[in-house]
Coordinates of C-alpha atoms and ligand atoms in Angstrom, one line a residue:
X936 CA 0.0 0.0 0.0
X937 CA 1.1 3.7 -0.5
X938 CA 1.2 5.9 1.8
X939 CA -0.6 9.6 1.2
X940 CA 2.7 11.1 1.4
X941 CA 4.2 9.3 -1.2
X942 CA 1.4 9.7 -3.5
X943 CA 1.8 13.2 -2.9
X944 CA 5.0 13.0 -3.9
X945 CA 4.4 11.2 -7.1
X946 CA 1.5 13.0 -8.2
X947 CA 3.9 16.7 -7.8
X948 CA 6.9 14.7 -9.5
X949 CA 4.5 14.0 -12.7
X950 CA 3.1 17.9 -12.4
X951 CA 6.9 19.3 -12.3
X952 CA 7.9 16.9 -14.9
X953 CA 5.6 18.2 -17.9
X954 CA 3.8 14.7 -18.1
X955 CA 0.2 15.5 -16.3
X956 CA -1.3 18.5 -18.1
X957 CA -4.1 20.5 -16.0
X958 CA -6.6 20.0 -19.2
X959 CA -9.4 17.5 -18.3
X960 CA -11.1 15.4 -21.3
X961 CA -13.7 18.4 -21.5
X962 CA -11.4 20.9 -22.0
X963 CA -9.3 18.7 -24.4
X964 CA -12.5 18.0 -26.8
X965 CA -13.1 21.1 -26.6
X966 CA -9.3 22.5 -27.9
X967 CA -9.6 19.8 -30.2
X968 CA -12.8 21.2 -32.1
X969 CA -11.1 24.8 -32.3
X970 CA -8.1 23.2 -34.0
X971 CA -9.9 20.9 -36.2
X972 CA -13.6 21.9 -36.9
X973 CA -15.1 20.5 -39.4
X974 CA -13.0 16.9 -39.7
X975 CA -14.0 14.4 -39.2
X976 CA -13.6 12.3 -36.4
X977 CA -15.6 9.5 -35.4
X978 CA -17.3 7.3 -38.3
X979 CA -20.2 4.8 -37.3
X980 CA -21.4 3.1 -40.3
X981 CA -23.5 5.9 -42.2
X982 CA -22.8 8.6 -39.7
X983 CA -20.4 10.7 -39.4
X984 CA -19.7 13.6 -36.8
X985 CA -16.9 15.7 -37.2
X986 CA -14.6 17.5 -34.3
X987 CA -16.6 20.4 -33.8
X988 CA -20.4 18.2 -33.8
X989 CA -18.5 15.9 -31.4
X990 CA -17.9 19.0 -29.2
X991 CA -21.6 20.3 -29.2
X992 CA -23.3 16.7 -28.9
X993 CA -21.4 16.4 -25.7
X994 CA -22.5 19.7 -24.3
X995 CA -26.2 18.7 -25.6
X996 CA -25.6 15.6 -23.4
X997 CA -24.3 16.9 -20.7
X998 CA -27.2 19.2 -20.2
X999 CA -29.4 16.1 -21.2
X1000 CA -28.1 14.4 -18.2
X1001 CA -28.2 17.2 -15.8
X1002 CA -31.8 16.8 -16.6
X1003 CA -31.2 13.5 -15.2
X1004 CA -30.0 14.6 -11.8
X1005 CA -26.9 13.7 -12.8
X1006 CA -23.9 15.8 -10.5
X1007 CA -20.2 16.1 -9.8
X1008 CA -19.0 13.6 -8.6
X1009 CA -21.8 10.7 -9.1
X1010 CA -20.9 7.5 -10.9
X1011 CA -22.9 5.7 -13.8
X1012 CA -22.2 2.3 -15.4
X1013 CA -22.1 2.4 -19.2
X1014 CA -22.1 -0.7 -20.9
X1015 CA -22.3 0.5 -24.7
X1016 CA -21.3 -1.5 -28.1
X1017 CA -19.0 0.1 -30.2
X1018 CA -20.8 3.5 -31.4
X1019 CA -20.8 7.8 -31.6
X1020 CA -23.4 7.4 -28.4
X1021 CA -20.1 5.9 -26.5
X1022 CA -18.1 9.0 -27.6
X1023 CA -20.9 11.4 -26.7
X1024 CA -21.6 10.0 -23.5
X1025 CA -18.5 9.4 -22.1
X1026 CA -17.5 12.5 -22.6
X1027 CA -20.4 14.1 -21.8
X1028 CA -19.7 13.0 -17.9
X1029 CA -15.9 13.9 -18.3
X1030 CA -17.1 17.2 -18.9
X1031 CA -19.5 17.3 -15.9
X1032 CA -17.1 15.8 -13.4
X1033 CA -19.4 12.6 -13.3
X1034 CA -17.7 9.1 -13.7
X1035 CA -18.2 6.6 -16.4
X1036 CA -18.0 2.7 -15.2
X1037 CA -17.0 1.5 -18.6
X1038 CA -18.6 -2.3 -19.0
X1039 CA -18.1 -4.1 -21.5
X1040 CA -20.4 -5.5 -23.8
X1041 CA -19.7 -9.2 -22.6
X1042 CA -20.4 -8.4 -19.0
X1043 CA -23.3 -9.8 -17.8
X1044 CA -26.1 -9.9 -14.1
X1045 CA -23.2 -10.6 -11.6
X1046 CA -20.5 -8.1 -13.2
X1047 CA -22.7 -5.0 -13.7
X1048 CA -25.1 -5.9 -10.3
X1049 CA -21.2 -5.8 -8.6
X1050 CA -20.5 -2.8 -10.5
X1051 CA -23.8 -1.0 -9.3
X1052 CA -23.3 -1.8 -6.0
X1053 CA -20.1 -0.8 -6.0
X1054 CA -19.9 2.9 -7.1
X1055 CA -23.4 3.4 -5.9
X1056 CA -24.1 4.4 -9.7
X1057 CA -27.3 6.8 -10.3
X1058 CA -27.3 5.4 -14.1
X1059 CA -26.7 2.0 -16.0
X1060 CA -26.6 3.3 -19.7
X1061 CA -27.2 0.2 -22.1
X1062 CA -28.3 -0.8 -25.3
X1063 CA -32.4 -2.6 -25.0
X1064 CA -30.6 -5.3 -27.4
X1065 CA -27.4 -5.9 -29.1
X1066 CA -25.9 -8.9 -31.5
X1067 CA -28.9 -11.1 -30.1
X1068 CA -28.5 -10.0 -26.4
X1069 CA -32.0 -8.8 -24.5
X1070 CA -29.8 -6.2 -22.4
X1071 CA -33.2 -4.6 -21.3
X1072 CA -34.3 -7.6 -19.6
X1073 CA -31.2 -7.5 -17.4
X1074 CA -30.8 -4.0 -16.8
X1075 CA -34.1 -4.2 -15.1
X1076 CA -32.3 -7.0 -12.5
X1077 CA -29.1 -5.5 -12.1
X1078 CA -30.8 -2.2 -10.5
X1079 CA -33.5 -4.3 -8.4
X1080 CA -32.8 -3.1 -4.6
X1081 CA -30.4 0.0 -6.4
X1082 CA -31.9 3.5 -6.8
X1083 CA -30.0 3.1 -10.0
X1084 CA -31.9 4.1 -13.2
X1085 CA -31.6 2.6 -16.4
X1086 CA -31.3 4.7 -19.1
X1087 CA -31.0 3.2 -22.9
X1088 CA -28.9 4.0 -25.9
X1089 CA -32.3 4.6 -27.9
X1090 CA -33.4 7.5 -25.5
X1091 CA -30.4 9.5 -25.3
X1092 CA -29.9 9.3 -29.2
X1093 CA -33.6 10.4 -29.8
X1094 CA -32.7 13.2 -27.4
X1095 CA -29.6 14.5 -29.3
X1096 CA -31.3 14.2 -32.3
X1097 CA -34.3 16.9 -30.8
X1098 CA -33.7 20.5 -30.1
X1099 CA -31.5 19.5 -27.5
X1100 CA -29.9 22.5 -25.5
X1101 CA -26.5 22.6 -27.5
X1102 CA -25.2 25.5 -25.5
X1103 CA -21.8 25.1 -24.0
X1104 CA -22.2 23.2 -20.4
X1105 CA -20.8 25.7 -17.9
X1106 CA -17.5 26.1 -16.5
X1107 CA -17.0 23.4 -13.7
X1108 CA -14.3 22.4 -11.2
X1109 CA -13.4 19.3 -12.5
X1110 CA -10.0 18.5 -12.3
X1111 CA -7.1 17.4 -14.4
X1112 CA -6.0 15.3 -11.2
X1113 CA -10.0 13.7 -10.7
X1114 CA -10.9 10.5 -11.3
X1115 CA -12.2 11.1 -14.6
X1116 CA -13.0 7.0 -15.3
X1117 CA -13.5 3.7 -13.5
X1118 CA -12.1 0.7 -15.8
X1119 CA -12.3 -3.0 -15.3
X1120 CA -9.8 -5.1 -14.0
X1121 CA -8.8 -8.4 -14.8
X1122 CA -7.7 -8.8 -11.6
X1123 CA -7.4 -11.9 -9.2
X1124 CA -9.7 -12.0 -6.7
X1125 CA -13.5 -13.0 -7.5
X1126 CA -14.6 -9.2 -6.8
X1127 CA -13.8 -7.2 -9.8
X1128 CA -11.6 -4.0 -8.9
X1129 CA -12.1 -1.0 -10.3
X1130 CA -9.5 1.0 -11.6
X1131 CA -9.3 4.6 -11.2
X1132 CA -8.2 6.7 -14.6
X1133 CA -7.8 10.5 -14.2
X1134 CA -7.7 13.0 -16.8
X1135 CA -4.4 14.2 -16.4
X1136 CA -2.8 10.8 -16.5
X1137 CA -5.0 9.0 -18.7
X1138 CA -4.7 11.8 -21.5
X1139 CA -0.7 11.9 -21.2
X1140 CA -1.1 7.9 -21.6
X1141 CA -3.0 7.9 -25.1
X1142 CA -1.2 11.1 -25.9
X1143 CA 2.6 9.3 -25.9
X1144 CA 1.4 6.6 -27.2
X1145 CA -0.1 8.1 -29.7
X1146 CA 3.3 9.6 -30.8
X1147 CA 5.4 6.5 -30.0
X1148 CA 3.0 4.9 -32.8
X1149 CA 3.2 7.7 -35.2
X1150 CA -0.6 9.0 -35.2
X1151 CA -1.3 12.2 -36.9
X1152 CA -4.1 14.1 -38.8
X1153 CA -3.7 11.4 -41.5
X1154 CA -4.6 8.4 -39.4
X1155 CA -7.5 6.7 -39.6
X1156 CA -8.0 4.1 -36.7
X1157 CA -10.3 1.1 -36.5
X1158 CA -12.1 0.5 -33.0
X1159 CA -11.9 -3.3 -34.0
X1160 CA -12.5 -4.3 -30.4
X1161 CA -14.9 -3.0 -27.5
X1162 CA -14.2 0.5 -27.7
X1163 CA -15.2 0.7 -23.8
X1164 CA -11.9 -1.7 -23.4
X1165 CA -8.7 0.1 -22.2
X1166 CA -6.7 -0.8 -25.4
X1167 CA -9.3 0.3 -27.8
X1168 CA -10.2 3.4 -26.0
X1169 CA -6.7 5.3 -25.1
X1170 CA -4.2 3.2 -25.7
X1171 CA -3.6 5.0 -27.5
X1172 CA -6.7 3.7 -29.3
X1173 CA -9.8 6.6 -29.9
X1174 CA -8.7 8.9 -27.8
X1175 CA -4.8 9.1 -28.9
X1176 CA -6.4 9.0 -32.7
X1177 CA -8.2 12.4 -31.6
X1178 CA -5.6 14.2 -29.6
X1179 CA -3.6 13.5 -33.2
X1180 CA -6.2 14.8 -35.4
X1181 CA -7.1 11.7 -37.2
X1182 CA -10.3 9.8 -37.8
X1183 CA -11.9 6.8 -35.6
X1184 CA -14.0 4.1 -37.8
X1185 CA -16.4 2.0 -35.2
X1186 CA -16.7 -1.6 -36.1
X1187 CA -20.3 -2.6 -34.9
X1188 CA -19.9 -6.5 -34.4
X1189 CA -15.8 -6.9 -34.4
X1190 CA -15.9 -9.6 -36.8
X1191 CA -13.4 -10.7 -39.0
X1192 CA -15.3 -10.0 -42.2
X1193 CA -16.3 -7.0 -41.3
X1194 CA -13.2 -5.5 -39.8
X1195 CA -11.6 -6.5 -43.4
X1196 CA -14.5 -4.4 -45.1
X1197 CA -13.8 -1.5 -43.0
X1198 CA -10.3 -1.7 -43.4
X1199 CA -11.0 -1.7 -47.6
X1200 CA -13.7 0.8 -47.4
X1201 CA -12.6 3.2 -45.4
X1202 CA -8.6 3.2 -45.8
X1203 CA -7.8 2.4 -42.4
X1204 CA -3.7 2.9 -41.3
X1205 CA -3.7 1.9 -37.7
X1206 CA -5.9 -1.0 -35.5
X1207 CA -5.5 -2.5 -32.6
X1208 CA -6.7 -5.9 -31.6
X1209 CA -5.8 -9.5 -29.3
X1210 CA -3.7 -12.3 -30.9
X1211 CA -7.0 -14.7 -31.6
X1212 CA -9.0 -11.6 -33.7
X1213 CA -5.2 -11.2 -35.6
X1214 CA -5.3 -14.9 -35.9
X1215 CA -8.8 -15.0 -37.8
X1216 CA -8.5 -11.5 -39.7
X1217 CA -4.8 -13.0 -40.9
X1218 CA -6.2 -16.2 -42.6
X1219 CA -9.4 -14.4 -43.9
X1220 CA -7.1 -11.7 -45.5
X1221 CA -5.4 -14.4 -47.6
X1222 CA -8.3 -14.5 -50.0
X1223 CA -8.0 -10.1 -50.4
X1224 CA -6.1 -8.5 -53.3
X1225 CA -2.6 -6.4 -52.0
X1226 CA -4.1 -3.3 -53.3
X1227 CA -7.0 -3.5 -51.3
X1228 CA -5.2 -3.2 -48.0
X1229 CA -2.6 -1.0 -48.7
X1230 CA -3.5 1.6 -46.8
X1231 CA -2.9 -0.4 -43.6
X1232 CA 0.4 0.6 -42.1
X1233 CA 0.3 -0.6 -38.8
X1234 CA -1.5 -3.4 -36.3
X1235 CA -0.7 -3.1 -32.3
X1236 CA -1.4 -6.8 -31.1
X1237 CA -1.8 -7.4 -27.7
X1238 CA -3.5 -8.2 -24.8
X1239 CA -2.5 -12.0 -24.5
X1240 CA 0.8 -14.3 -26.0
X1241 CA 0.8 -13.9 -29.8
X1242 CA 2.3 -17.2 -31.4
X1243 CA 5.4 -16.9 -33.9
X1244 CA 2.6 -18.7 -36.7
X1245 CA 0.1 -15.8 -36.2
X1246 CA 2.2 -13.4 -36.6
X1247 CA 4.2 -14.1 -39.4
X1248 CA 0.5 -15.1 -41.2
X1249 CA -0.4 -11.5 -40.7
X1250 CA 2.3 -9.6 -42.2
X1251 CA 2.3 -11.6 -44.7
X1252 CA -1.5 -12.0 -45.5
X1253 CA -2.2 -8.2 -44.0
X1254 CA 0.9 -6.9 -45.7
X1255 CA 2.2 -4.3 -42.4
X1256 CA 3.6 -3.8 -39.9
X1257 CA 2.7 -5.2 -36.8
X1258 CA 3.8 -4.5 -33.4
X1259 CA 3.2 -6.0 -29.9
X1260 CA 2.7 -4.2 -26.8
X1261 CA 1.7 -5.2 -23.7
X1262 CA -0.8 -2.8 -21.4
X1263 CA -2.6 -3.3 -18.4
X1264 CA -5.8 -1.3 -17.6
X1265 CA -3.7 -0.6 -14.4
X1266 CA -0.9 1.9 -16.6
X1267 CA 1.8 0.6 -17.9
X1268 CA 2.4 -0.1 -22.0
X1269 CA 5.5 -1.1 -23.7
X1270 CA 5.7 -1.5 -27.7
X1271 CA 8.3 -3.2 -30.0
X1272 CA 10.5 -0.6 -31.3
X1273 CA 9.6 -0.2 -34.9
X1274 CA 13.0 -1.2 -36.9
X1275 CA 12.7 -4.7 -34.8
X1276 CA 12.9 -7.5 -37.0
X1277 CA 9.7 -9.6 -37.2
X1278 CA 11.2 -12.9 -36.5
X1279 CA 12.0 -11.1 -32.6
X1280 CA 8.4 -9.4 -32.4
X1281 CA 6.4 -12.2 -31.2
X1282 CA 8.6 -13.1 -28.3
X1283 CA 8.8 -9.6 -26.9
X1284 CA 6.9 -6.9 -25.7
X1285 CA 9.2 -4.2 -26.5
X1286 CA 10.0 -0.8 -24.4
X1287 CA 8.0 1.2 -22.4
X1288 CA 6.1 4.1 -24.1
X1289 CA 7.5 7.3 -21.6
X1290 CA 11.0 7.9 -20.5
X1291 CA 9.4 8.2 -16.8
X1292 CA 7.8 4.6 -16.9
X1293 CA 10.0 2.5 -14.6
X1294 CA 10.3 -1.6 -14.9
X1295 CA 11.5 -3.5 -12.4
X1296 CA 12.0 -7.9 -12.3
X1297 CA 11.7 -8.8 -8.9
X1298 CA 12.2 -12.5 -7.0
X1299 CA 9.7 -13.8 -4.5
X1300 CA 11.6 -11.5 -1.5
X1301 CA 10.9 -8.0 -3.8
X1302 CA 14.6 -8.5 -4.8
X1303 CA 15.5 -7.1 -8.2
X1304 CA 17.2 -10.1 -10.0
X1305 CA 19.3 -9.7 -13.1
X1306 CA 18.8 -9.0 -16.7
X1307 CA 17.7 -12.3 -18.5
X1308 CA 16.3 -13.7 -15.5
X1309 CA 12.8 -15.0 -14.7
X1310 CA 10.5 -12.6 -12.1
X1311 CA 7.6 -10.4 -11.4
X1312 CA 7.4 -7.7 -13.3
X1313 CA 6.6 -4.9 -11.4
X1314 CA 5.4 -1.3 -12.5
X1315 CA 5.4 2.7 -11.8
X1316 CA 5.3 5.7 -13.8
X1317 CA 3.0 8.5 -14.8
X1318 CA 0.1 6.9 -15.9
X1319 CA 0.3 3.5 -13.6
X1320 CA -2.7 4.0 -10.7
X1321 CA -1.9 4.1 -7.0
X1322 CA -4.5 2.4 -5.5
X1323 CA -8.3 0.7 -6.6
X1324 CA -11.1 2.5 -6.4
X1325 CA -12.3 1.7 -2.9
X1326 CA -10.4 -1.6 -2.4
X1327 CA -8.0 -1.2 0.9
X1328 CA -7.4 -5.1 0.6
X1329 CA -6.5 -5.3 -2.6
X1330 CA -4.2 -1.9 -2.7
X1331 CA -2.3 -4.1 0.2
X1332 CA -2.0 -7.0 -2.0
X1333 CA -0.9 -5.0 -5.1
X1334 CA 0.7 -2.0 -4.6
X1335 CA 4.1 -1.9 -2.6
X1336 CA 4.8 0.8 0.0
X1337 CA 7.7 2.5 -2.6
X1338 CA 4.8 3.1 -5.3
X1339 CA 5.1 0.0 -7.7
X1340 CA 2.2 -1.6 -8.6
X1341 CA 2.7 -5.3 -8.7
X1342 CA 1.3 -6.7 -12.4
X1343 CA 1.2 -10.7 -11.0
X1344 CA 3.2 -11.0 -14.8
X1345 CA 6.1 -13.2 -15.3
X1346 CA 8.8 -11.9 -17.2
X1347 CA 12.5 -11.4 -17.8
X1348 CA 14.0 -7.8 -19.4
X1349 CA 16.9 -8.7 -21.7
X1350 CA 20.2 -6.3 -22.3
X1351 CA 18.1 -3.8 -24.5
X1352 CA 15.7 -2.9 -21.7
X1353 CA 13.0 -4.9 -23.7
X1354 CA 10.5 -7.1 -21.8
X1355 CA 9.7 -10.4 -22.2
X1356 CA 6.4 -11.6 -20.6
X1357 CA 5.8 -15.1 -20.1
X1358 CA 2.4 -15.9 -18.4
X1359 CA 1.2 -15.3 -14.9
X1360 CA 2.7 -15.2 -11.1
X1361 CA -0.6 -15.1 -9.8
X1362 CA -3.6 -17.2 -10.8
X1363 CA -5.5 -15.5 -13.7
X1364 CA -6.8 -17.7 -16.9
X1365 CA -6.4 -15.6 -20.1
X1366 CA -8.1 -16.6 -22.9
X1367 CA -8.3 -14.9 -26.1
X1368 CA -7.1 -11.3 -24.4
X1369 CA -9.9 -12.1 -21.3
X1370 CA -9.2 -12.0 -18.2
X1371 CA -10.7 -15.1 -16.0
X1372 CA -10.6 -15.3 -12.7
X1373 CA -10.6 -19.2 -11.2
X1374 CA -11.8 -18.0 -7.8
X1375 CA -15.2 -16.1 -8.9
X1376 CA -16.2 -18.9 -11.2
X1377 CA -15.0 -21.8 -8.3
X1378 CA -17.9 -19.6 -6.1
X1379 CA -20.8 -19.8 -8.6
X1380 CA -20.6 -23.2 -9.4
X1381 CA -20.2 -24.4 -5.6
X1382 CA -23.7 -23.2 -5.9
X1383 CA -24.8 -26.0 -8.1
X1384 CA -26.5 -28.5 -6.6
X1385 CA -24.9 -32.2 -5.9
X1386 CA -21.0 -30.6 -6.5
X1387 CA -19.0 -30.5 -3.6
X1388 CA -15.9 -29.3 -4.2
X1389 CA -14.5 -27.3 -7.4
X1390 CA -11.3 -25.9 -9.0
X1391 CA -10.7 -24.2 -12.0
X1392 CA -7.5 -24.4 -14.4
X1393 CA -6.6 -23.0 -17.6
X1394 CA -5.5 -25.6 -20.2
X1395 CA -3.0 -24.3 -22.7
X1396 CA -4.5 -23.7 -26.4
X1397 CA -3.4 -22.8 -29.4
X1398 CA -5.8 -21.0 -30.6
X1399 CA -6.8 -19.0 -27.4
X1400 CA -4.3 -19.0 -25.1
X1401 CA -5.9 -20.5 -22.6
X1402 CA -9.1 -22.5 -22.2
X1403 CA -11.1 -22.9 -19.0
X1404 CA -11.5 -26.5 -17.2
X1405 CA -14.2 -26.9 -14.0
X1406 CA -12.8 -30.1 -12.0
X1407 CA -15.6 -31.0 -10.5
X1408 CA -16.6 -33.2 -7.0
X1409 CA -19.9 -34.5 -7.9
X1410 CA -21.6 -35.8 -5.1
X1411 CA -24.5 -37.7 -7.1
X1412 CA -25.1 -37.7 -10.6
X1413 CA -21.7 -36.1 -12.6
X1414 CA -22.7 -32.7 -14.5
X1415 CA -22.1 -32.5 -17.7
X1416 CA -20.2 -29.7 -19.6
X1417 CA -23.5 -28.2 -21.1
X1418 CA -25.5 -28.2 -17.9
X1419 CA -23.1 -26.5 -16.1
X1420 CA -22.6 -23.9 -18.6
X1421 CA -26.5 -23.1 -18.9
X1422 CA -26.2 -23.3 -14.6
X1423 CA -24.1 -20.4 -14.5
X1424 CA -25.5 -18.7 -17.7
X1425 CA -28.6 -18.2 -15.2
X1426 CA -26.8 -16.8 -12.8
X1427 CA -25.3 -13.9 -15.2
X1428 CA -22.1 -15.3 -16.0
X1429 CA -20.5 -13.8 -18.7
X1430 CA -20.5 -16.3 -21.7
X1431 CA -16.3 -15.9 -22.2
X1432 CA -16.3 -17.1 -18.5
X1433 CA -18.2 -20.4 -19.2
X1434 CA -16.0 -23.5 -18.6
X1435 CA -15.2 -25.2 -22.2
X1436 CA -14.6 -28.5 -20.3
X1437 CA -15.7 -30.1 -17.0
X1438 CA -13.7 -33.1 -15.7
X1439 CA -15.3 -35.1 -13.1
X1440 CA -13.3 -35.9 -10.2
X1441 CA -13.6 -38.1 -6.4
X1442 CA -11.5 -35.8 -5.0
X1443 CA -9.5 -32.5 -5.7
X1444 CA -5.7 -33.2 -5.1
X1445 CA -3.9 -31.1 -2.9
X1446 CA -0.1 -29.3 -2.2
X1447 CA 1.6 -29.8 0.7
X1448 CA 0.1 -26.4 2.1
X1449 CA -3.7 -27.8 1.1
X1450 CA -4.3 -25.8 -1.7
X1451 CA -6.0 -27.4 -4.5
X1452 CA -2.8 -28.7 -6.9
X1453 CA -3.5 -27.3 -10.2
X1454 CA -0.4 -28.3 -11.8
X1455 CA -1.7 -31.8 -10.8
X1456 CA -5.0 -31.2 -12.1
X1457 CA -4.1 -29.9 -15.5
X1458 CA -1.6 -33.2 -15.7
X1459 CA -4.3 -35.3 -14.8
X1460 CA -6.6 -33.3 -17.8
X1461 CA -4.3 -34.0 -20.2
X1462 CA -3.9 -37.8 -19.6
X1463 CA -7.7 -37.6 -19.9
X1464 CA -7.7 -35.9 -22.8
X1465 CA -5.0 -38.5 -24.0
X1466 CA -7.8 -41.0 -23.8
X1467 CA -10.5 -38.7 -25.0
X1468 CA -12.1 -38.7 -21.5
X1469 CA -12.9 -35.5 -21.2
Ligands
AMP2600 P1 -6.1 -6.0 -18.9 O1 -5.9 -5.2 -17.6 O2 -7.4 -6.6 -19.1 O3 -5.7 -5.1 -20.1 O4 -5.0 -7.2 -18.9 C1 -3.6 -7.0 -18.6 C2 -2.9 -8.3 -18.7 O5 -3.0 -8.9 -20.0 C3 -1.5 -8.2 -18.3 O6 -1.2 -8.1 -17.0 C4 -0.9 -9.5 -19.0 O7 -1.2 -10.6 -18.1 C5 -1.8 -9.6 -20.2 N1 -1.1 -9.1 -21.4 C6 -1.3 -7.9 -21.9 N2 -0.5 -7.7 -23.0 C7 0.1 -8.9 -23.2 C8 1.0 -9.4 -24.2 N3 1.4 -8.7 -25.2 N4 1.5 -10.7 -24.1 C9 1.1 -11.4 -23.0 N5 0.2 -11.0 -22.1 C10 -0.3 -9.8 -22.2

């Protein structure tokens, strides 16, 4: 944990230092309209609002909101697909001094009831339906017992479409140095932590990246993934795209096919997206002429291992560059420089983005080992948080008392100062670029009726990383993969949580210290599997 002082100390280092501005969001969107007017910067399939429309729908909103009752200081849980309404709203409540939850469009009843609950939100913003999802029908019980309103995407679009009061929403004292967002961790424990962003270091964040990557008023960058999700909103993602000048195009459904379209159609240069998306997008691509995609210059990859194979199928079938980093909704993001040769890319995670980021490899004591050698990689800088947003356990857990925040990542940093990030200290299952965590799924299917004792492992994958295993005590009857997965569909699981195998067991092994042996239980899965038991 971090002492006050310290923070104190940190927070007037990053003032004196240049790298936290005193502009919030508000002001930003607003600086950015005077300097580029009439370009355009978001695109959403047929529509498409330029810098200055941006600017005004967000004061409309903002005074559409304070309709609402919505204040300084409240909190509000959006969970919107990739769209302008995002844009509007989010900034909307940076403007006001209210803060944004951002969900993402796979959370589901237990992640946004947690979320509610939480913040003590005022507003759940959602769409009624989306890709097949009735999000209406569980808006209405996440807020049961709340005095949480919901509020649809419909509603507030209808509204900006009206004679909505467009004039400018009144000077405020929101701060460069407020909480300007809450974003979801991937985390460890089976409470989800929420992660405080403020303006002043969440703007510098997308900002150096943004220049690291080479974004200018020529780019035009694809939202290929949630939008609400750290990497595709500032990092540098939409928001380093704007405070460059260029243009955002919003894929709707984030599939392959229509990612390619958009990339044709619309002459993207720069996206963003996980190793398994790259994967699919690479062999689709194959079938594209050159010429069609040569306006793509550049794909950041991260969020999970990217495989040698996927890689090398992607420059060659995408014809660019591409370039891993590695990020954290927490701060920290590192990049491959841009001369390194491709054969070295898929191994490595590259540099840091600011001079002021600070990496450290640390054995189990805290001890920094040498370079080349195996530890925790541990993080500070600028734009890394100090503590969770109302979480004095977990800021115990993760944050030491000289300011580093401790990522649970194991990795070595070789002679060049690059990092090389290979999997997890502490337990976390990541499949396809989501986080899972084995302890909040272990507690909802205890619930189940007839199973007595659980654990849950990742199994290694090709494909995705990871893929999730419930070994299961039955007491009666064994549970089959498909029962279980409807079983904690009903209890609002998110459907990239559900198990993708269930492996009956008598009992759960355990270490010497009686923790449940998972390095047992995944060799015990793959002798199954040997057999095709499972
Ligand atoms: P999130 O906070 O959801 O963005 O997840 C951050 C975590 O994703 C990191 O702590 C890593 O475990 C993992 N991660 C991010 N980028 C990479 C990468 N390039 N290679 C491997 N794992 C990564």
């Amino acid at each position: 944990m971090i002492s006050e002082k310290l923070k104190k100390a940190m927070r007037d280092k990053y003032i004196a230092n240049g790298c936290w501005s005193t502009e919030t969001f508000g002001k930003a969107l607003g600086r950015l309209a005077d300097t580029y007017g009439d370009k355009t910067a978001l695109k959403d399939g047929d529509l498409t609002i330029s810098y200055r429309e941006w600017d005004t729908l967000v004061n409309k909103c903002a005074n559409y909101f304070e309709e609402k009752g919505l204040v300084q200081g409240d909190k509000a849980v959006v969970q919107l697909p990739n769209s302008v309404t995002l844009f509007i709203v989010s900034f909307a409540m940076f403007r006001m001094g209210v803060v944004p939850v951002f969900a993402l469009p796979a959370h589901r009843e237990r992640e946004i009831s947690t979320f509610i609950h939480q913040t003590r939100a005022k507003l759940y913003i959602l769409p009624k339906t989306h890709l097949g999802f009735s999000y209406g029908e569980m808006g209405k019980n996440c807020i049961s017992d709340t005095d949480c309103q919901l509020l649809f995407e419909d509603e507030i679009r209808e509204s900006l479409n009206g004679e909505y009061n467009a004039t400018e929403y009144p000077e405020n004292n929101v701060s460069a140095y407020d909480t300007a967002v809450l974003l979801v961790s991937g985390g460890t424990t089976a409470i989800p932590k929420l992660i405080p962003r403020s303006h002043a270091d969440y703007l510098y964040d997308a900002k150096t990246f943004a220049d690291v990557v080479g974004m200018n008023k020529t780019t035009i960058f694809l939202a290929a993934i949630p939008a609400a999700h750290n990497f595709t909103f500032a990092n540098p993602g939409v928001v380093g795209t704007a405070l460059s000048g260029g243009c955002t195009v919003l894929s709707r459904n984030g599939g392959a096919d229509e990612i390619l379209d958009l990339i044709m159609e619309e002459k993207v240069t720069v996206t963003s997206m996980v190793p398994s998306l790259l994967n699919v997008c690479a062999e689709m691509a194959q079938w594209e002429e050159e010429e069609d995609l040569e306006s793509l210059s550049t794909i950041l990859v991260g969020g999970a291992v990217l495989l040698p194979d996927v890689l090398k199928t992607a420059e060659t079938n995408l014809h660019c560059k591409v370039r891993q980093v590695f990020g954290t909704a927490e701060g920290l993001n590192t990049i491959t420089p841009v001369d390194m040769p491709s054969e070295q890319v898929a191994g490595c995670q590259g540099v840091p983005i600011s001079e002021y980021d600070e990496i450290l490899i640390v054995d189990e004591e805290g001890k920094e080992v040498g370079r080349n050698e195996y530890g925790e990689m541990i993080i500070r800088g600028p734009y890394t948080i100090m503590n969770y947003y109302e979480n004095e356990e977990a800021d115990k857990e993760a944050f030491r008392a000289d300011g580093f925040y401790r990522t649970g990542d194991k990795a070595f940093m070789d002679e060049d100062g690059c990092i090389h990030v290979c999997g997890r200290i502490r337990e976390q299952i990541n499949k396809s670029g989501e986080k899972i965590i084995p302890a909040e799924l272990e507690s909802v299917i205890k619930e189940y009726e007839g199973i007595c004792d659980v654990s849950v492992i990742g199994i290694p994958d090709a494909n995705t990383g990871y893929k999730i295993c419930a070994c299961v005590v039955p007491e009666g009857q064994e549970p089959d993969v498909l029962e279980l997965r409807e079983f904690m569909l009903d209890k609002g699981v998110a459907v990239y949580k559900l198990p993708d195998h269930v492996m009956n067991l008598p009992k759960i092994p355990l270490t010497a210290v009686g923790k449940p042996d998972k390095n047992e239980l995944l060799k015990m899965f793959q002798e199954r599997q040997k057999m095709a038991y499972v």
